[in-house]
Amino acid sequence: APIFELPEDNFVMGESLDIIAKIDTDERFGTPNQILPASGRKDIKAWQKSVQVLLRTLQRPRYVATGLLPEFQQLDGRHAFIKNHQLPPYEKPEWKGDGTDENPGMEMDAKLKLYAEAMAADPAPLIEDLNARLVELDDMLYGEHYCSEGGFSLDDVDLWARLRSITIIQGVAWPTKLRTYMDNLSELCDVPLYDEMAL
């Protein structure tokens, strides 16, 4: 989890959206309130939920397999991610367990095997499904600079970060408006996409 610390305030924060809200409302970091609040759009939230299993299956093994992201360059970092991030069809309680003898969670060797199998599987059918789902999202997007009417908002912070993860998947066909949105926000925020390391 991200960690944000202001030692002079004896202040530590770990949640991404809380960090963004803090920075956006604190004059020490520039003009405040540059990011509009979340709009509460149910269509985009429903879309995100509908692709959750698909994206976990495609993205999570690729994060680990690239070894190029700083957090995954060391074996311990890769293993920590695998230990804590289940693959479908498993849910978190059966993957991680709850620390009791009755539910100790899955053995690490079994998790490693599932990640390796997911990475070795032919992704074509899943990518075909993802491509169709991206067309659906493209129709929901307000424009090429922000996803909801009114301007750049927490909707964009959330959506763009989730969509950025898709750029680690090779062979995705992005609809024009959605890809332009991704590129525009990448440039605006000075945060690169993962296209160059896609698998």
Backbone as JSON, one array per atom type, in Angstrom:
{
  "sequence": "APIFELPEDNFVMGESLDIIAKIDTDERFGTPNQILPASGRKDIKAWQKSVQVLLRTLQRPRYVATGLLPEFQQLDGRHAFIKNHQLPPYEKPEWKGDGTDENPGMEMDAKLKLYAEAMAADPAPLIEDLNARLVELDDMLYGEHYCSEGGFSLDDVDLWARLRSITIIQGVAWPTKLRTYMDNLSELCDVPLYDEMAL",
  "N": [[0.85, -1.19, 0.0], [0.44, 2.27, -0.67], [2.41, 4.75, 1.0], [2.26, 7.76, 2.67], [3.9, 10.42, 4.09], [4.15, 13.1, 6.33], [6.49, 14.35, 8.05], [6.85, 16.7, 9.58], [4.32, 17.22, 10.47], [3.79, 15.03, 11.93], [2.41, 12.94, 10.64], [0.98, 10.24, 8.96], [-0.15, 8.37, 6.21], [-1.91, 5.79, 4.49], [-3.71, 5.01, 2.48], [-4.48, 5.25, -0.94], [-6.47, 6.99, -2.26], [-7.12, 8.64, -0.13], [-4.68, 9.9, 0.3], [-4.45, 11.36, -2.07], [-6.66, 13.08, -1.8], [-5.82, 14.5, 0.48], [-3.48, 15.83, -0.45], [-4.6, 17.35, -2.47], [-6.1, 19.19, -1.08], [-4.4, 20.67, 0.46], [-2.6, 23.55, 0.78], [0.15, 23.64, 0.75], [0.99, 22.04, -1.27], [0.4, 23.23, -3.63], [-2.09, 24.92, -5.67], [-5.15, 24.44, -4.14], [-7.86, 22.01, -4.38], [-8.04, 21.07, -7.07], [-8.93, 18.78, -8.16], [-11.97, 17.43, -8.94], [-14.72, 16.21, -6.91], [-15.7, 12.71, -6.64], [-18.15, 11.54, -8.92], [-20.04, 9.65, -8.47], [-20.88, 7.87, -10.38], [-22.67, 5.17, -11.45], [-22.6, 3.5, -13.65], [-19.94, 3.24, -14.56], [-18.75, 2.13, -12.28], [-20.17, -0.29, -12.2], [-19.26, -1.42, -14.57], [-16.52, -1.73, -13.94], [-16.71, -3.63, -11.89], [-17.77, -5.73, -13.36], [-15.66, -6.61, -14.93], [-13.77, -7.51, -13.2], [-12.91, -10.19, -12.48], [-11.92, -11.08, -14.93], [-9.83, -9.21, -15.39], [-8.18, -9.66, -13.17], [-7.29, -12.22, -13.75], [-5.82, -11.84, -16.1], [-4.04, -9.64, -15.58], [-2.65, -9.89, -13.04], [-0.79, -12.17, -13.08], [0.95, -11.19, -15.03], [2.05, -8.85, -13.97], [3.8, -9.94, -12.07], [5.36, -11.58, -13.68], [6.77, -9.85, -15.4], [8.85, -8.65, -13.95], [9.93, -6.18, -14.18], [8.79, -3.97, -13.0], [9.52, -1.94, -10.23], [8.71, -2.93, -7.65], [8.57, -5.61, -8.1], [11.04, -6.62, -8.72], [12.62, -8.06, -7.01], [12.68, -11.37, -5.73], [11.38, -11.8, -3.28], [9.52, -9.7, -3.26], [7.87, -10.39, -5.43], [6.86, -12.82, -4.48], [5.5, -11.92, -2.19], [3.44, -10.45, -3.35], [2.06, -12.47, -4.78], [1.33, -14.09, -2.65], [-0.61, -12.51, -1.42], [-2.54, -11.8, -3.3], [-5.13, -13.1, -4.79], [-5.98, -15.41, -7.42], [-8.61, -15.86, -9.8], [-10.57, -18.84, -9.66], [-10.59, -18.3, -6.99], [-11.33, -16.85, -3.81], [-10.41, -14.22, -1.54], [-10.5, -15.14, 1.28], [-10.12, -17.97, 1.08], [-7.73, -18.08, -0.28], [-5.81, -16.57, 1.19], [-6.4, -17.31, 3.8], [-7.31, -17.24, 7.31], [-5.65, -17.29, 9.42], [-6.25, -19.24, 11.24], [-6.31, -22.68, 12.38], [-8.32, -24.04, 11.09], [-8.67, -22.66, 8.74], [-6.12, -22.18, 7.14], [-5.3, -21.08, 4.78], [-4.11, -21.16, 1.35], [-1.35, -23.18, 0.34], [1.91, -21.87, -0.39], [3.34, -22.97, -2.55], [1.29, -24.0, -4.12], [0.0, -21.65, -4.86], [2.0, -20.39, -6.37], [2.15, -22.2, -8.48], [-0.41, -21.9, -9.64], [-0.26, -19.23, -10.52], [1.81, -19.5, -12.41], [0.58, -21.26, -14.23], [-1.55, -19.66, -15.07], [-0.17, -17.65, -16.39], [0.98, -19.11, -18.44], [-1.16, -19.98, -19.9], [-3.19, -19.73, -22.88], [-3.91, -16.5, -23.74], [-5.69, -15.46, -25.58], [-8.63, -15.87, -25.86], [-9.54, -14.54, -23.54], [-8.51, -11.98, -23.91], [-9.9, -11.24, -26.17], [-12.48, -11.07, -25.11], [-11.99, -9.0, -23.26], [-11.36, -6.9, -25.03], [-13.88, -6.43, -26.21], [-15.25, -5.57, -23.96], [-13.93, -3.21, -23.41], [-14.81, -1.62, -25.5], [-17.42, -1.22, -24.68], [-16.93, 0.37, -22.41], [-15.73, 2.56, -23.6], [-17.9, 3.8, -24.8], [-19.11, 4.84, -22.56], [-17.44, 6.81, -21.68], [-16.95, 10.22, -21.11], [-15.26, 12.02, -22.46], [-12.06, 12.72, -24.06], [-10.33, 13.69, -22.16], [-11.34, 13.59, -19.61], [-13.38, 11.36, -17.7], [-15.95, 11.79, -16.78], [-18.6, 14.14, -17.06], [-17.89, 17.57, -16.57], [-15.23, 17.83, -15.72], [-11.82, 17.02, -14.68], [-11.73, 14.54, -12.25], [-12.14, 12.66, -9.14], [-13.2, 10.38, -10.18], [-11.68, 9.97, -12.49], [-9.14, 9.56, -11.39], [-9.5, 7.1, -10.12], [-10.52, 5.41, -12.24], [-8.58, 5.67, -14.33], [-6.25, 4.68, -13.12], [-6.96, 2.0, -12.76], [-7.36, 1.22, -15.42], [-4.82, 1.65, -16.42], [-3.45, -0.58, -15.59], [-4.23, -2.45, -17.45], [-2.62, -1.96, -19.59], [-0.43, -3.56, -19.36], [-0.96, -5.86, -20.56], [-0.4, -7.58, -23.39], [-1.55, -7.18, -26.75], [-4.04, -6.06, -26.5], [-6.81, -4.37, -27.86], [-7.41, -1.17, -28.05], [-10.17, 1.02, -27.99], [-10.47, 4.07, -29.86], [-11.15, 6.6, -28.54], [-10.93, 5.9, -25.83], [-8.26, 5.05, -25.68], [-6.95, 7.42, -26.32], [-7.72, 8.95, -24.14], [-6.35, 7.52, -22.12], [-3.67, 8.02, -22.89], [-3.62, 10.84, -22.77], [-4.06, 11.37, -20.02], [-1.89, 10.05, -18.94], [0.2, 11.65, -19.84], [-0.55, 14.15, -18.7], [-0.41, 13.58, -15.95], [2.13, 12.71, -15.72], [2.81, 10.01, -15.55], [3.88, 6.98, -16.6], [2.53, 4.58, -18.95], [2.22, 0.97, -19.18], [2.87, -0.17, -21.59], [5.35, -0.7, -22.9], [6.4, -2.84, -21.53], [4.65, -4.85, -21.81], [3.16, -8.1, -21.68]],
  "CA": [[0.0, 0.0, 0.0], [1.22, 3.51, -0.68], [2.6, 5.41, 2.29], [2.51, 9.19, 2.55], [4.29, 10.89, 5.41], [4.54, 14.49, 6.57], [7.13, 14.28, 9.37], [6.65, 17.94, 10.34], [2.98, 17.16, 11.06], [3.64, 13.72, 12.57], [1.24, 12.48, 9.89], [1.23, 9.14, 8.04], [-1.39, 7.92, 5.57], [-1.61, 4.65, 3.63], [-4.71, 4.76, 1.44], [-4.21, 6.08, -2.12], [-7.43, 8.07, -2.49], [-6.99, 9.57, 0.99], [-3.47, 10.67, 0.03], [-4.78, 12.32, -3.13], [-7.54, 14.1, -1.21], [-5.0, 15.32, 1.37], [-2.62, 16.69, -1.26], [-5.44, 18.28, -3.25], [-6.71, 20.2, -0.21], [-3.35, 21.29, 1.27], [-1.95, 24.61, -0.01], [1.6, 23.4, 0.66], [1.27, 21.28, -2.49], [-0.09, 23.98, -4.79], [-3.47, 25.4, -5.61], [-6.02, 23.34, -3.7], [-9.14, 21.66, -5.01], [-7.91, 20.93, -8.52], [-9.6, 17.53, -8.55], [-13.38, 17.43, -8.55], [-15.11, 14.99, -6.19], [-16.27, 11.61, -7.42], [-19.51, 11.84, -9.36], [-20.95, 8.58, -8.06], [-21.39, 7.17, -11.57], [-22.9, 3.74, -11.22], [-22.3, 2.73, -14.86], [-18.52, 2.91, -14.58], [-18.52, 1.19, -11.18], [-20.7, -1.58, -12.62], [-18.33, -1.94, -15.57], [-15.32, -2.18, -13.23], [-17.05, -4.88, -11.2], [-18.03, -6.79, -14.35], [-14.4, -7.1, -15.51], [-12.84, -7.78, -12.11], [-12.33, -11.53, -12.6], [-11.16, -11.08, -16.18], [-8.59, -8.45, -15.23], [-7.3, -10.36, -12.22], [-6.71, -13.37, -14.45], [-4.84, -11.38, -17.09], [-3.04, -8.69, -15.08], [-1.82, -10.27, -11.89], [0.4, -12.96, -13.45], [1.85, -10.38, -15.85], [2.83, -8.0, -13.06], [4.86, -10.73, -11.46], [6.23, -12.15, -14.72], [7.64, -8.86, -16.03], [10.05, -8.4, -13.15], [10.44, -4.86, -14.52], [8.3, -2.98, -12.05], [10.45, -1.97, -9.07], [8.24, -3.74, -6.54], [8.64, -7.03, -8.44], [12.37, -6.98, -9.17], [13.16, -9.04, -6.08], [11.83, -12.55, -5.55], [10.52, -11.59, -2.11], [8.42, -8.82, -3.67], [6.96, -11.18, -6.26], [6.18, -13.79, -3.62], [4.55, -11.21, -1.32], [2.27, -10.13, -4.17], [1.34, -13.72, -5.03], [0.76, -14.53, -1.36], [-1.73, -11.65, -1.0], [-3.44, -11.46, -4.41], [-5.7, -14.34, -5.31], [-6.42, -15.56, -8.81], [-9.92, -16.52, -9.92], [-11.87, -18.55, -9.05], [-10.43, -18.24, -5.54], [-11.61, -15.61, -3.09], [-9.37, -13.89, -0.58], [-10.43, -15.99, 2.48], [-9.54, -19.3, 0.83], [-6.37, -17.87, -0.77], [-4.94, -16.1, 2.27], [-6.73, -17.89, 5.09], [-7.59, -16.27, 8.37], [-4.71, -17.52, 10.51], [-6.7, -20.31, 12.13], [-6.02, -24.04, 11.91], [-9.41, -24.44, 10.21], [-8.53, -21.97, 7.46], [-4.76, -21.64, 7.09], [-5.0, -20.53, 3.45], [-3.48, -22.04, 0.38], [0.11, -23.28, 0.4], [2.59, -20.99, -1.34], [3.67, -23.72, -3.77], [0.06, -24.08, -4.93], [-0.22, -20.31, -5.42], [3.0, -20.2, -7.43], [1.74, -23.04, -9.61], [-1.57, -21.26, -10.28], [0.23, -18.05, -11.25], [2.55, -19.97, -13.59], [-0.4, -21.79, -15.18], [-2.3, -18.53, -15.64], [0.7, -16.95, -17.33], [1.25, -20.0, -19.57], [-2.4, -20.24, -20.65], [-3.44, -18.89, -24.06], [-4.76, -15.39, -23.31], [-6.48, -14.93, -26.69], [-10.07, -15.74, -25.59], [-9.76, -13.53, -22.51], [-8.23, -10.67, -24.51], [-11.03, -10.96, -27.05], [-13.55, -10.61, -24.21], [-11.59, -7.68, -22.75], [-11.5, -5.91, -26.11], [-15.31, -6.11, -26.33], [-15.64, -4.82, -22.76], [-13.37, -1.86, -23.54], [-15.72, -0.89, -26.39], [-18.53, -0.8, -23.82], [-16.47, 1.48, -21.57], [-15.49, 3.69, -24.5], [-19.19, 4.47, -24.97], [-19.46, 5.52, -21.3], [-16.48, 7.87, -21.43], [-17.44, 11.54, -21.51], [-14.36, 12.62, -23.46], [-10.67, 12.26, -24.14], [-9.54, 14.29, -21.09], [-11.92, 13.15, -18.35], [-14.39, 10.34, -17.97], [-17.28, 12.27, -16.39], [-18.88, 15.53, -17.4], [-17.55, 18.56, -15.55], [-13.79, 18.0, -15.6], [-10.99, 16.0, -14.05], [-12.29, 14.26, -10.93], [-11.71, 11.39, -8.54], [-13.59, 9.32, -11.12], [-10.53, 9.73, -13.37], [-8.06, 8.99, -10.58], [-9.81, 5.7, -9.92], [-10.64, 4.68, -13.5], [-7.33, 5.65, -15.07], [-5.32, 3.76, -12.45], [-7.38, 0.62, -13.07], [-7.11, 0.97, -16.84], [-3.37, 1.6, -16.63], [-3.05, -1.97, -15.39], [-4.51, -3.2, -18.67], [-1.55, -1.75, -20.57], [0.6, -4.59, -19.19], [-1.45, -7.02, -21.31], [-0.1, -7.46, -24.83], [-2.58, -7.6, -27.68], [-5.32, -5.4, -26.24], [-7.21, -3.41, -28.9], [-8.05, -0.04, -27.38], [-10.97, 1.94, -28.8], [-9.74, 5.32, -30.06], [-11.38, 7.61, -27.5], [-10.41, 5.39, -24.57], [-6.79, 5.07, -25.73], [-6.54, 8.83, -26.25], [-7.91, 9.29, -22.73], [-5.24, 6.94, -21.38], [-2.45, 8.75, -23.23], [-3.72, 12.22, -22.27], [-3.87, 11.41, -18.57], [-0.51, 9.64, -18.69], [1.01, 12.85, -20.04], [-0.95, 15.15, -17.71], [0.03, 13.18, -14.61], [3.54, 12.3, -15.81], [2.88, 8.61, -15.09], [3.9, 6.18, -17.83], [1.75, 3.35, -19.11], [3.06, -0.23, -19.15], [2.92, -0.75, -22.94], [6.67, -1.17, -23.3], [6.73, -4.09, -20.85], [3.47, -5.72, -21.9], [3.35, -9.52, -21.98]],
  "C": [[0.88, 1.24, 0.0], [1.32, 4.08, 0.74], [2.97, 6.86, 2.01], [2.79, 9.7, 3.95], [4.65, 12.37, 5.37], [5.16, 14.54, 7.96], [6.88, 15.53, 10.22], [5.27, 18.0, 11.0], [2.75, 15.89, 11.86], [2.44, 12.99, 11.97], [1.66, 11.39, 8.92], [-0.11, 8.65, 7.5], [-1.05, 6.8, 4.59], [-2.54, 4.44, 2.47], [-4.57, 5.76, 0.29], [-5.17, 7.25, -2.29], [-7.42, 9.08, -1.35], [-5.77, 10.47, 0.79], [-3.76, 11.74, -1.02], [-5.65, 13.43, -2.58], [-6.75, 15.03, -0.31], [-4.16, 16.3, 0.57], [-3.44, 17.75, -1.98], [-6.08, 19.36, -2.38], [-5.69, 20.96, 0.64], [-2.56, 22.28, 0.41], [-0.45, 24.42, -0.13], [1.97, 22.7, -0.65], [0.77, 21.98, -3.74], [-1.52, 24.43, -4.59], [-4.39, 24.26, -5.22], [-7.26, 23.16, -4.57], [-9.09, 21.68, -6.54], [-8.63, 19.7, -9.05], [-11.03, 17.59, -8.04], [-13.7, 16.16, -7.76], [-15.62, 13.91, -7.14], [-17.72, 11.92, -7.73], [-20.53, 10.81, -8.86], [-21.54, 7.81, -9.23], [-21.49, 5.68, -11.33], [-22.54, 2.91, -12.45], [-20.83, 2.32, -14.9], [-18.18, 1.93, -13.46], [-19.01, -0.21, -11.54], [-19.78, -2.22, -13.65], [-17.08, -2.49, -14.88], [-15.58, -3.52, -12.53], [-17.21, -6.03, -12.19], [-16.75, -7.36, -14.96], [-13.38, -7.52, -14.46], [-12.16, -9.15, -12.25], [-11.45, -11.62, -13.85], [-9.81, -10.38, -16.01], [-7.65, -9.1, -14.23], [-6.57, -11.5, -12.91], [-5.61, -12.94, -15.41], [-3.71, -10.54, -16.48], [-2.1, -9.26, -14.04], [-0.62, -11.15, -12.26], [1.41, -12.14, -14.25], [2.67, -9.41, -15.01], [4.04, -8.74, -12.54], [5.86, -11.19, -12.52], [7.17, -11.12, -15.33], [8.94, -8.71, -15.27], [10.61, -7.01, -13.38], [9.94, -3.76, -13.6], [9.16, -3.07, -10.79], [10.0, -2.89, -7.94], [8.33, -5.24, -6.82], [10.04, -7.45, -8.92], [13.02, -8.02, -8.26], [12.16, -10.18, -5.9], [10.89, -12.38, -4.36], [9.32, -10.71, -2.44], [7.39, -9.56, -4.51], [6.16, -12.16, -5.4], [5.17, -13.11, -2.69], [3.28, -10.86, -2.09], [1.42, -11.38, -4.39], [0.65, -14.2, -3.75], [-0.54, -13.78, -1.04], [-2.75, -11.34, -2.08], [-3.92, -12.73, -5.11], [-5.99, -14.25, -6.81], [-7.8, -16.2, -8.81], [-9.71, -18.02, -10.18], [-11.79, -18.39, -7.54], [-10.78, -16.85, -5.0], [-10.54, -15.43, -2.02], [-9.35, -14.82, 0.65], [-9.81, -17.37, 2.23], [-8.1, -19.2, 0.34], [-5.42, -17.55, 0.39], [-5.17, -16.82, 3.59], [-7.0, -16.8, 6.11], [-6.7, -16.49, 9.59], [-5.11, -18.62, 11.48], [-6.29, -21.67, 11.55], [-7.07, -24.52, 10.92], [-9.27, -23.83, 8.82], [-7.14, -21.34, 7.37], [-4.42, -20.95, 5.76], [-4.28, -21.54, 2.59], [-1.95, -22.04, 0.57], [0.75, -22.42, -0.69], [2.94, -21.73, -2.64], [2.46, -23.83, -4.7], [-0.23, -22.73, -5.58], [0.75, -20.04, -6.57], [2.62, -20.98, -8.68], [0.57, -22.41, -10.36], [-1.16, -20.02, -11.06], [0.97, -18.47, -12.52], [1.6, -20.52, -14.65], [-1.2, -20.67, -15.84], [-1.46, -17.79, -16.67], [0.94, -17.79, -18.58], [0.02, -20.24, -20.44], [-2.53, -19.28, -21.83], [-4.38, -17.76, -23.65], [-5.76, -14.93, -24.37], [-7.98, -14.82, -26.39], [-10.38, -14.66, -24.56], [-9.53, -12.12, -23.07], [-9.35, -10.28, -25.46], [-12.22, -10.44, -26.24], [-13.23, -9.21, -23.69], [-11.75, -6.6, -23.81], [-12.97, -5.48, -26.28], [-15.77, -5.27, -25.14], [-15.1, -3.39, -22.8], [-14.22, -1.01, -24.48], [-16.92, -0.39, -25.58], [-18.13, 0.42, -22.99], [-16.24, 2.74, -22.41], [-16.77, 4.49, -24.7], [-19.61, 5.24, -23.72], [-18.6, 6.75, -21.04], [-17.0, 9.21, -21.94], [-16.56, 12.14, -22.61], [-12.95, 12.08, -23.34], [-9.79, 12.8, -23.01], [-10.08, 13.97, -19.7], [-13.12, 12.28, -18.64], [-15.81, 10.79, -17.65], [-17.42, 13.74, -16.75], [-18.48, 16.45, -16.25], [-16.06, 18.79, -15.38], [-13.12, 16.86, -14.89], [-11.45, 15.8, -12.61], [-11.69, 12.98, -10.36], [-12.18, 10.2, -9.36], [-12.4, 8.94, -12.0], [-9.37, 9.1, -12.61], [-8.27, 7.49, -10.43], [-9.8, 4.92, -11.23], [-9.31, 4.57, -14.22], [-6.33, 4.68, -14.44], [-5.67, 2.3, -12.74], [-7.09, 0.27, -14.53], [-5.63, 0.91, -17.16], [-2.87, 0.17, -16.5], [-3.26, -2.81, -16.64], [-3.37, -3.05, -19.67], [-0.39, -2.74, -20.4], [0.23, -5.86, -19.97], [-1.22, -6.78, -22.8], [-1.28, -7.91, -25.66], [-3.94, -6.99, -27.45], [-5.58, -4.38, -27.34], [-8.02, -2.31, -28.23], [-8.94, 0.73, -28.35], [-10.3, 3.32, -28.79], [-9.91, 6.31, -28.93], [-10.77, 7.16, -26.17], [-8.88, 5.41, -24.56], [-6.27, 6.5, -25.66], [-6.66, 9.34, -24.82], [-6.73, 8.77, -21.9], [-3.95, 7.72, -21.63], [-2.48, 10.17, -22.69], [-3.47, 12.28, -20.77], [-2.47, 10.95, -18.17], [0.41, 10.85, -18.8], [0.72, 13.9, -18.97], [-0.36, 14.84, -16.33], [1.49, 12.77, -14.56], [3.74, 10.91, -15.2], [2.82, 7.73, -16.34], [2.94, 5.0, -17.78], [2.73, 2.19, -19.19], [3.27, -0.85, -20.54], [4.27, -1.37, -23.29], [7.08, -2.49, -22.63], [5.6, -5.11, -20.94], [3.86, -7.14, -22.3], [2.03, -10.11, -22.42]]
}
